[in-house]
XYZ file of C-alpha atoms in Angstrom:
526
model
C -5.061 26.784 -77.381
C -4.076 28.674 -80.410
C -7.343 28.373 -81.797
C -9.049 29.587 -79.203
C -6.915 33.042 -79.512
C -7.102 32.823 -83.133
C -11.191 32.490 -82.294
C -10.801 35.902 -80.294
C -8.592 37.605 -82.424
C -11.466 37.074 -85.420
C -13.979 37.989 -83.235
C -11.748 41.238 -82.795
C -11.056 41.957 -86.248
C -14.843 41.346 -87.120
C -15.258 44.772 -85.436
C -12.982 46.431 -87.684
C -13.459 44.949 -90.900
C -16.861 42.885 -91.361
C -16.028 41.830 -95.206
C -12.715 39.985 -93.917
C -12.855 35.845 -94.780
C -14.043 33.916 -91.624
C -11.271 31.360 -90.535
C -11.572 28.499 -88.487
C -14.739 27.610 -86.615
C -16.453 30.654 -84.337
C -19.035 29.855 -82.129
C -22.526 30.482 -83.104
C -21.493 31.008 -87.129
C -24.523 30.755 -89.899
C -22.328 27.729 -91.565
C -24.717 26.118 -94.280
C -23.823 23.634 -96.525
C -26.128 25.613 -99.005
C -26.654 23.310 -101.697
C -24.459 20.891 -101.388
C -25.099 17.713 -99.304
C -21.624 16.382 -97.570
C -23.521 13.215 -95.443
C -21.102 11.072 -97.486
C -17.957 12.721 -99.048
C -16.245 10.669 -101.027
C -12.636 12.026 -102.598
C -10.258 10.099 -105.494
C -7.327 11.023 -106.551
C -3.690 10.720 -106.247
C -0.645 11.099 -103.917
C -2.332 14.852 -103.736
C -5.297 13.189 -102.276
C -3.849 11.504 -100.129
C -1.585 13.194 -97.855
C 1.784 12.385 -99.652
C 4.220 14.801 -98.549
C 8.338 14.787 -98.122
C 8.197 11.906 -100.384
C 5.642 9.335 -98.831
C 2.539 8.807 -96.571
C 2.825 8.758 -93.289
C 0.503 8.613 -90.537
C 1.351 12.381 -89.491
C 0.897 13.141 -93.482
C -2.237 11.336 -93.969
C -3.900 13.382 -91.264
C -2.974 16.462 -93.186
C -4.548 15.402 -96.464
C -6.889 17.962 -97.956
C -9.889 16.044 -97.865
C -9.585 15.304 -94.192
C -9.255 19.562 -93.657
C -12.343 19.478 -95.707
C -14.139 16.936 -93.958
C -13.837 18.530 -90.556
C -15.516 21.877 -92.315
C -17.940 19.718 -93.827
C -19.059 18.078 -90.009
C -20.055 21.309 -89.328
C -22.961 21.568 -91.664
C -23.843 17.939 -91.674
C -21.074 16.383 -92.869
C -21.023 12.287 -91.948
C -18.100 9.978 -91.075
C -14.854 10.470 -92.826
C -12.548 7.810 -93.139
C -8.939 7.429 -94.582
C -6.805 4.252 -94.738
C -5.177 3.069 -92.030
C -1.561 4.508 -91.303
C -1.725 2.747 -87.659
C 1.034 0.662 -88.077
C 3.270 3.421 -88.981
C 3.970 3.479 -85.164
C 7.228 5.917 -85.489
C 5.617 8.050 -88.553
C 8.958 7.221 -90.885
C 6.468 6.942 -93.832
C 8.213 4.371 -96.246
C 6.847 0.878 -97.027
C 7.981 -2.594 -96.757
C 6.838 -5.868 -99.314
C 7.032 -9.090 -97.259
C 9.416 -7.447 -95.076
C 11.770 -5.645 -97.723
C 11.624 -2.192 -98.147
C 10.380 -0.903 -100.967
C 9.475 2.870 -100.014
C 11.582 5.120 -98.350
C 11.249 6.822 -95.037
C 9.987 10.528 -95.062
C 12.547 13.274 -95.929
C 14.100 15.735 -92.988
C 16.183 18.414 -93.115
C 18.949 17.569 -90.964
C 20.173 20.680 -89.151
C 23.286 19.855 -88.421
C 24.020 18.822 -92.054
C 21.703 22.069 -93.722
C 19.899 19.409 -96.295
C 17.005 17.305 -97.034
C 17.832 13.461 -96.144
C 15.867 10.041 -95.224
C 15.157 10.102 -91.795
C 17.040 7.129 -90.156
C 14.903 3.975 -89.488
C 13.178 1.205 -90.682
C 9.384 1.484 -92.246
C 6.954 -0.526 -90.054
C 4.104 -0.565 -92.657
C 3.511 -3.730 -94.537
C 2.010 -4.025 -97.887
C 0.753 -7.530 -97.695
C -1.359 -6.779 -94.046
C -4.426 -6.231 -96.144
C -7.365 -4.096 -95.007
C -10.079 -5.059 -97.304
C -11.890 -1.839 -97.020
C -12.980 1.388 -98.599
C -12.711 4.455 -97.129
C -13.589 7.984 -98.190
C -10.294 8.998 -99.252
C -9.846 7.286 -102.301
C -6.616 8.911 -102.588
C -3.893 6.748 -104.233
C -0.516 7.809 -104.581
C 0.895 6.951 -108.380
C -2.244 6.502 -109.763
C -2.830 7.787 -112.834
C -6.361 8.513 -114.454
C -7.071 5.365 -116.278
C -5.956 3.564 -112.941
C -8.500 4.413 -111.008
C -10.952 1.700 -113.606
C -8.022 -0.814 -113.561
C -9.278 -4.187 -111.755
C -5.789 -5.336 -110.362
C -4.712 -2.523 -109.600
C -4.974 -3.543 -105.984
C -3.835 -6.896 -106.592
C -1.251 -7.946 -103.534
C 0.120 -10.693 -106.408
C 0.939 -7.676 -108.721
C 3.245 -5.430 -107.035
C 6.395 -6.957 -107.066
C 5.505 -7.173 -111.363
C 4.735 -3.230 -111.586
C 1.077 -4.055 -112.292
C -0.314 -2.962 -108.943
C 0.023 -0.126 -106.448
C 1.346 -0.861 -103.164
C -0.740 1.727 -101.865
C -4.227 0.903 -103.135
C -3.351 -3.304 -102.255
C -3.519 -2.426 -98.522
C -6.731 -1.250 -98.453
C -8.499 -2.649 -101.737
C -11.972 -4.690 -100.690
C -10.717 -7.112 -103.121
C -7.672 -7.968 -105.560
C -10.008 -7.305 -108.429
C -11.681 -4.176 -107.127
C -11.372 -0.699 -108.296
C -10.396 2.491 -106.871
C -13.672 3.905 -108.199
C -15.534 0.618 -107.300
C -14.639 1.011 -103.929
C -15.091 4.645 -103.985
C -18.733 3.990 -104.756
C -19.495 1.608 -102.423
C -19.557 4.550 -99.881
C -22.656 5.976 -101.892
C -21.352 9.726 -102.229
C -23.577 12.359 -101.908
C -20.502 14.693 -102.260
C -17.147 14.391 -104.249
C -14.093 15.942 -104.791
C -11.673 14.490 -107.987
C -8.289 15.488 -108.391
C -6.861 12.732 -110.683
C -4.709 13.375 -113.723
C -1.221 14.960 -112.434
C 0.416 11.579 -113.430
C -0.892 11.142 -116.444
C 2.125 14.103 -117.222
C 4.130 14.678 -114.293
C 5.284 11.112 -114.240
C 7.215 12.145 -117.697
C 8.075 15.350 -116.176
C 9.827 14.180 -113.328
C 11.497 11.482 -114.771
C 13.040 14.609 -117.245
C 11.100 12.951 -120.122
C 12.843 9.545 -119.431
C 11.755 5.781 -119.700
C 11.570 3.404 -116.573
C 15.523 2.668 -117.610
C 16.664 6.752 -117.152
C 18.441 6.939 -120.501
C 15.442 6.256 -123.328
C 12.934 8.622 -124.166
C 9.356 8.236 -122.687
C 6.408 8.227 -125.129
C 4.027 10.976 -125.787
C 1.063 9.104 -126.625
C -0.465 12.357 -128.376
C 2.415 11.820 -130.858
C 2.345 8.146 -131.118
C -1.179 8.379 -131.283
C -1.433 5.071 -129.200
C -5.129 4.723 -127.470
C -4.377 1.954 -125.276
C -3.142 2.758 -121.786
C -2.307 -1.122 -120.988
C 0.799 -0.765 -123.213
C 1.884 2.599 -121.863
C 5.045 2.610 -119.926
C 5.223 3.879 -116.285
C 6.523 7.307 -117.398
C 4.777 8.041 -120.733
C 2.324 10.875 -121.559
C -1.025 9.756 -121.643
C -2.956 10.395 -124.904
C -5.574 13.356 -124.361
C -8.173 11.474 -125.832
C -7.603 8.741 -123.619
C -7.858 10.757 -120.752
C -11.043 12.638 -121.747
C -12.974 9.370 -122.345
C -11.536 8.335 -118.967
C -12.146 11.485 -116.810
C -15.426 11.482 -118.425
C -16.381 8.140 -116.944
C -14.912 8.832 -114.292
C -17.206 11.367 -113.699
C -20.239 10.087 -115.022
C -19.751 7.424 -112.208
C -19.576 9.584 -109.264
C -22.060 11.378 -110.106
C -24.741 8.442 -111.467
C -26.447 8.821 -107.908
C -26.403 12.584 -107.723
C -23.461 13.710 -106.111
C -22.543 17.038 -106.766
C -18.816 17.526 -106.220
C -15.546 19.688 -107.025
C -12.848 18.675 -109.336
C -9.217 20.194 -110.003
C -7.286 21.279 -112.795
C -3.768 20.226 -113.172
C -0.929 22.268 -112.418
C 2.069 23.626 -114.007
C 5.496 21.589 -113.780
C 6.960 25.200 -113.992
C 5.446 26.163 -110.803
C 6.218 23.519 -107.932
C 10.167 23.562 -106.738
C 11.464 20.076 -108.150
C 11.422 22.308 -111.558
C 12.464 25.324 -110.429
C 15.530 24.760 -107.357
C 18.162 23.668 -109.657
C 19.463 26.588 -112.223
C 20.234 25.464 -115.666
C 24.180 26.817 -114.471
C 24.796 25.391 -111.107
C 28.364 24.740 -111.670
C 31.056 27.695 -110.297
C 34.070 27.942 -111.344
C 36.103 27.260 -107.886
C 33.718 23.509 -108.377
C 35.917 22.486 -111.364
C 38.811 22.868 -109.433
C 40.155 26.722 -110.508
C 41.182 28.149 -113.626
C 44.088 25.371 -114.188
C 41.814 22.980 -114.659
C 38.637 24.475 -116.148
C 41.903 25.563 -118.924
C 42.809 21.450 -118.958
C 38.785 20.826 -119.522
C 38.730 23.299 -122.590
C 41.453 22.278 -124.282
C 41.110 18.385 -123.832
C 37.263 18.242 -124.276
C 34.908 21.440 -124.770
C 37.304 23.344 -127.428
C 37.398 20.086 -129.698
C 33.630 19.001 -129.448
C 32.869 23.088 -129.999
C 35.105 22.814 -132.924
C 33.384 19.913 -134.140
C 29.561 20.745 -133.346
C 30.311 24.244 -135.071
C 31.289 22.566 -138.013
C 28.280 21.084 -138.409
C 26.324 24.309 -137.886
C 25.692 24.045 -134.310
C 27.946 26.633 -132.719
C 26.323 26.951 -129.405
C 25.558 23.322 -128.605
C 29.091 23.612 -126.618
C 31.488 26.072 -125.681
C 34.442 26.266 -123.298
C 33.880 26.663 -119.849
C 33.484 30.253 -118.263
C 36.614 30.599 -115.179
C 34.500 33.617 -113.685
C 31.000 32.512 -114.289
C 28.747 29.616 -113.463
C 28.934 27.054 -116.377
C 25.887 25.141 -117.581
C 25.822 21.529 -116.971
C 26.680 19.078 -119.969
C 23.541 16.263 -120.522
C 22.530 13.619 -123.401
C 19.793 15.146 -125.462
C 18.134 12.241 -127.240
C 16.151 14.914 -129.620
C 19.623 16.415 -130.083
C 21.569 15.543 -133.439
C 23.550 12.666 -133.305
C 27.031 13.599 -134.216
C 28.531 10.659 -132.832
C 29.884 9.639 -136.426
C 31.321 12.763 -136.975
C 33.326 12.855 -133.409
C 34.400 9.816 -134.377
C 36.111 10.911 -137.915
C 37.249 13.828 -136.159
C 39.448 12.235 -132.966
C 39.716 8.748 -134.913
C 43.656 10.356 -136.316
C 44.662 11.777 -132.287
C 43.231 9.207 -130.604
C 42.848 5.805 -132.766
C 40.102 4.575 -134.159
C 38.631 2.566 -131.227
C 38.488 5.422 -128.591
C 37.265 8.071 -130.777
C 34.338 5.713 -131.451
C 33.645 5.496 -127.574
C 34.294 9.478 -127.322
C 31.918 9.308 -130.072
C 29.221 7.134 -128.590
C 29.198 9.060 -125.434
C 29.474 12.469 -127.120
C 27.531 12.463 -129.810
C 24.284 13.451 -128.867
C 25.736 16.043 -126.056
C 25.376 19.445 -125.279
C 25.179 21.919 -122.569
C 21.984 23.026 -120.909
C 20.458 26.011 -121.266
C 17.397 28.500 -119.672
C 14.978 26.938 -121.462
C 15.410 23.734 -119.415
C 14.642 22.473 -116.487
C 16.829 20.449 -114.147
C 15.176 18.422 -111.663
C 15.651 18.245 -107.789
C 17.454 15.165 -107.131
C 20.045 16.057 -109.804
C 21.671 18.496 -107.279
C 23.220 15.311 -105.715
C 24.493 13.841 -108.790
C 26.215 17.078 -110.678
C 29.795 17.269 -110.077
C 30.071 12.877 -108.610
C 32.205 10.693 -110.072
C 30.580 8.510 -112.454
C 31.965 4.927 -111.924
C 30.875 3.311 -114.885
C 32.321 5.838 -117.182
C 35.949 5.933 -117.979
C 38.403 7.685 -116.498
C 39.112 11.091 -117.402
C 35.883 12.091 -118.198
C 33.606 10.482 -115.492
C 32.249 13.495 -113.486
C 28.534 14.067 -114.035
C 27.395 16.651 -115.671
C 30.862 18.416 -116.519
C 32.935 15.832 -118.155
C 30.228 13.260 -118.830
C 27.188 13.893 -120.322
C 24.256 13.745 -117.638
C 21.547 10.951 -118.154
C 18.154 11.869 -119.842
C 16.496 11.556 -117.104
C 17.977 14.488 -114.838
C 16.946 16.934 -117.101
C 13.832 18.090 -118.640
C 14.425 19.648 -121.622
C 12.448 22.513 -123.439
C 11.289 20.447 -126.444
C 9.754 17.865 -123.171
C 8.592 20.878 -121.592
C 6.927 21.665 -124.490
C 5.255 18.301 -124.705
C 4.112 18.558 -120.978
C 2.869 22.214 -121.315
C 0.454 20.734 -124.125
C -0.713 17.678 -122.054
C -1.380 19.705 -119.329
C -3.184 22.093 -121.107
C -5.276 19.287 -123.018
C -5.923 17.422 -119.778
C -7.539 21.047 -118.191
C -9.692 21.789 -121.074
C -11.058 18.312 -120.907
C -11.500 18.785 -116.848
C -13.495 22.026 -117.363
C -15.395 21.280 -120.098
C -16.770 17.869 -118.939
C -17.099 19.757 -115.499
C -19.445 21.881 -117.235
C -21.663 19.176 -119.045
C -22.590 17.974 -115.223
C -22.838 21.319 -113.831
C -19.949 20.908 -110.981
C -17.274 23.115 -109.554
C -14.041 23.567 -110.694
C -11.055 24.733 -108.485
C -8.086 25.879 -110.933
C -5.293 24.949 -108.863
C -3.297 25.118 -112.346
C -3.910 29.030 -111.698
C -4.046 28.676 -108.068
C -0.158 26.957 -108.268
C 1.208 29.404 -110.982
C 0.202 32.121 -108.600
C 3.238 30.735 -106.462
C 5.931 32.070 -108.615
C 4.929 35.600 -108.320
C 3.961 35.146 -104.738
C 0.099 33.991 -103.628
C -1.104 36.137 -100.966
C -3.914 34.501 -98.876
C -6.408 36.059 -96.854
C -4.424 36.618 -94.073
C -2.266 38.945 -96.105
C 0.798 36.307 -95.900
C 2.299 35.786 -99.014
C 3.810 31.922 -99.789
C 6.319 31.422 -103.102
C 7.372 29.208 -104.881
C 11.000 28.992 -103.216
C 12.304 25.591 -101.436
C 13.417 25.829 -98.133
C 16.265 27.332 -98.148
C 17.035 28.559 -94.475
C 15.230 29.580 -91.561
C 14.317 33.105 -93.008
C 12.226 31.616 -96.018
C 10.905 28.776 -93.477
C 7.722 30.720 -93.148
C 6.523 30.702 -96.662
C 6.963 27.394 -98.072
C 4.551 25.240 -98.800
C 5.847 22.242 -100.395
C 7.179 19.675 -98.781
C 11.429 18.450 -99.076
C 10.060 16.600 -102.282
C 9.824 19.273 -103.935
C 6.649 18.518 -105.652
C 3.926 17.769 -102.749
C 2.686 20.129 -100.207
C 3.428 20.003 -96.236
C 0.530 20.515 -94.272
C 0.658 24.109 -94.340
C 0.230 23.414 -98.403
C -2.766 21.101 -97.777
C -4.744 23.639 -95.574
C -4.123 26.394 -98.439
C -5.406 23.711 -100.691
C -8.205 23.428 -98.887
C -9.241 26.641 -98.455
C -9.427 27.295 -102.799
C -12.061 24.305 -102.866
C -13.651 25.704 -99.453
C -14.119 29.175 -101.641
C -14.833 27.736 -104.427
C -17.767 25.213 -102.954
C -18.679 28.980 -100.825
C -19.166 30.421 -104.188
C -20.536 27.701 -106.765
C -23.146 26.262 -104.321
C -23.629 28.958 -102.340
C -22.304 27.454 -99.075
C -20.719 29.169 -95.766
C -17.528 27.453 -94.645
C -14.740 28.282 -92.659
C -11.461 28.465 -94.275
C -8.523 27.265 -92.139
C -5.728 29.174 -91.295
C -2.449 27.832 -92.919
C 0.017 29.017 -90.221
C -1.754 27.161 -87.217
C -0.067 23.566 -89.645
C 3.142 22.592 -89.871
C 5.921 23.155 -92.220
C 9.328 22.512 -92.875
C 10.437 19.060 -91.138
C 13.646 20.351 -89.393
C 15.241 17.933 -86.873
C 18.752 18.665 -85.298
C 20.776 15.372 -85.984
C 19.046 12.711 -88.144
């Protein structure tokens, strides 16, 4: 129904401004693939690919992903079958996943009215890993993957998962335990690609606030380590920019070995999707520590002495007491910070003994507060301000008397280190782009546009603001993770590879209109 309005309402405006973008699908439109042939559209990629949104696939989500939007435009002008993995058994759409009957994915985020924030909605997932499907399908989409994944035999190895060296996603539907995501890919004989692969090969690091697997220890940078094999990376490294030119360029060379033409995306910006952006570098009021009694307790105890001792050693803003009428930074472990925990010690070792001015030491010493130049992430708003119950008592609440892990913060020397991935990783994209003569759509710029507001055809503007009530509702598009579009995301997506296949091979396809899809989950009681 609203289509067919939205169908009259074009015709309408047609009248009044014939240069306006043509949305949807109205009848008796010159659509022409021009020279592109979409018979068999293949895409790879990640969780982008695939329809991850509000922190897993479901079978609602999966319908949503981009290359299923582009697929339908694609029919039009002699597009073939599209096919996606199966999400059937997702029979309630929780999302989630479950490994011989244990879960090992959680359900899709909400945002629970009646509580005013983002939670798992209740139940239990329903889709099994281990109920292989043998089969590829045209969205090679696999959430997690990195670039050097999608040539990794095993990768869709059942026998794997539970030892980190598969993905549960691409084991459901792998044709066999030793195929690959591009293998399988090419068994559908593309005439037509899109490839957006390479967001992990950074934003794993980033999102994990430059951490290890463990939280605490500092990823790798493999363009500092200088380490060219991607079998010995850990899950949340940086991948060498080498690596992943060599890689994208196969990649490539593969899909288009037959004569596909095709599309591929940059990367974007951590600073420009919400998981980056929600959380201020000061989150903590003063009425949160408890009033001015105790913010006067916290200074004298803790924050004067370590300010005395950091400024000692030259560093006279590393600390300082805590603000009574103004937000107060949080306090983290910087492992690139100095380690001063010898020096606490010395310093508290006559007031407090030797052996507890060595743990003050050990849990101080490479502390500090944050500042604007970093970047907390999302799911730290749940943690700031908790007890922490294995720290000792007295100074076990996150993030203002105990230092916040590495991983809930990424700082600006990691930001720094992402920032030059990311902009290694684009150059590569483009530039081996332009050695086969294919499109690129630069959702890096496309993405950035968000923080100053990206104004689509329609003349609606989106941000890059999280939900934050029911007056904002109407121009978000990321999902509650903070990092993956909803569907009203995807069908913006969509539309920048529509114009840019419109423009490159001088094709004439709808766009779609992004407020006809959903957005915000919102249910009243979870």
């Amino acid at each position: 129904m609203k289509k067919n309005k939205f169908i009259l309402l074009s015709a309408l405006a047609i009248g009044f401004a014939s240069c306006e973008p043509e949305f949807e699908n109205a009848v008796g439109a010159n659509y022409t693939s021009g020279e592109a042939d979409f018979s068999r559209y293949v895409a790879v990629g990640n969780s982008l690919t695939a329809g991850y949104m509000d922190g897993t696939v479901s079978r609602v989500s999966q319908s949503y992903s981009y290359p299923n939007l582009l697929a339908q435009k694609f029919a039009l002008v002699g597009g073939g079958d599209f096919t996606q993995p199966s999400y059937a058994d997702d029979v309630n759409n929780l999302g989630g996943l479950l490994l011989g009957g244990t879960q090992v994915g959680t359900t899709r985020l909400v945002i629970d009215a009646s509580q005013g924030r983002p939670e798992n909605i209740v139940g239990t997932p329903t889709i099994e890993v281990s109920n292989l499907q043998a089969k590829a399908y045209n969205n090679m989409g696999v959430p997690g993957a990195k670039s050097f994944h999608l040539l990794a035999a095993g990768y869709g190895n059942l026998a794997g998962v539970a030892l980190g060296q598969a993905n549960p996603y691409f084991v459901r539907h792998a044709t066999t335990p030793s195929a690959t995501v591009l293998g399988d890919a090419m068994s559908k004989n593309p005439t037509f690609f899109t490839n957006w692969i390479g967001s992990n090969d950074v934003l794993a690091y980033a999102t994990n606030g430059g951490a290890a697997a463990n939280g605490t220890t500092a990823a790798a940078d493999h363009n500092a380590t200088g380490n060219m094999n991607p079998a010995t990376y850990g899950s949340n490294d940086i991948t060498n920019s080498t690596v992943f030119a060599s890689v994208y360029t196969n990649i490539i060379n593969t899909l288009t070995n037959g004569g596909a033409k095709g599309v591929v995306c940059t990367i974007p910006s951590v600073t420009s999707i919400p998981y980056f952006t929600r959380v201020p570098y000061n989150p903590i009021a003063p009425s949160a520590l408890g009033g001015s009694a105790n913010i006067t307790a916290l200074n004298t105890q803790l924050y004067g002495p370590l300010d005395a001792i950091f400024t000692a050693y030259g560093e006279p803003n590393r600390i300082n007491p805590l603000s009574a009428t103004a937000a107060n930074p949080i306090l983290i472990t910087d492992v690139d910070a100095t380690d001063r925990s010898a020096a606490i010690t010395a310093a508290l070792t006559p007031q407090l003994g030797a052996a507890t001015a060595a743990a003050f030491g050990a849990v101080f010493g490479r502390a500090r507060q944050t500042t604007s130049a970093d970047l907390v992430v999302l799911p730290a708003s749940s943690v700031i301000g908790t007890t922490n119950s294995a720290a000792p008592a007295g100074i076990n609440i996150n993030g203002v008397s105990f230092p916040m892990a590495n991983k809930w913060v990424l700082t600006a020397n990691e930001r720094a280190k992402v920032a030059a991935a990311t902009t290694a990783y684009n150059n590569a994209i483009v530039s081996i782009a332009a050695t086969k003569h294919l499109a690129v759509a630069d959702m890096n710029a496309v993405m950035n546009q968000l923080i100053s507001g990206l104004r689509i055809e329609t003349g609606q503007i989106y941000t890059a603001d999280y939900f934050s009530g029911s007056t904002t509702e109407g121009q978000v598009l990321f999902s509650l993770d903070g990092v993956h579009p909803n569907a009203r995301g995807y069908a913006v997506i969509a539309n920048e590879i529509i114009k840019v296949i419109n423009s490159y091979y001088h094709a004439n396809l709808p766009l779609n209109h992004p407020s006809y899809f959903p957005g915000i989950n919102i249910v009243p009681v979870n």
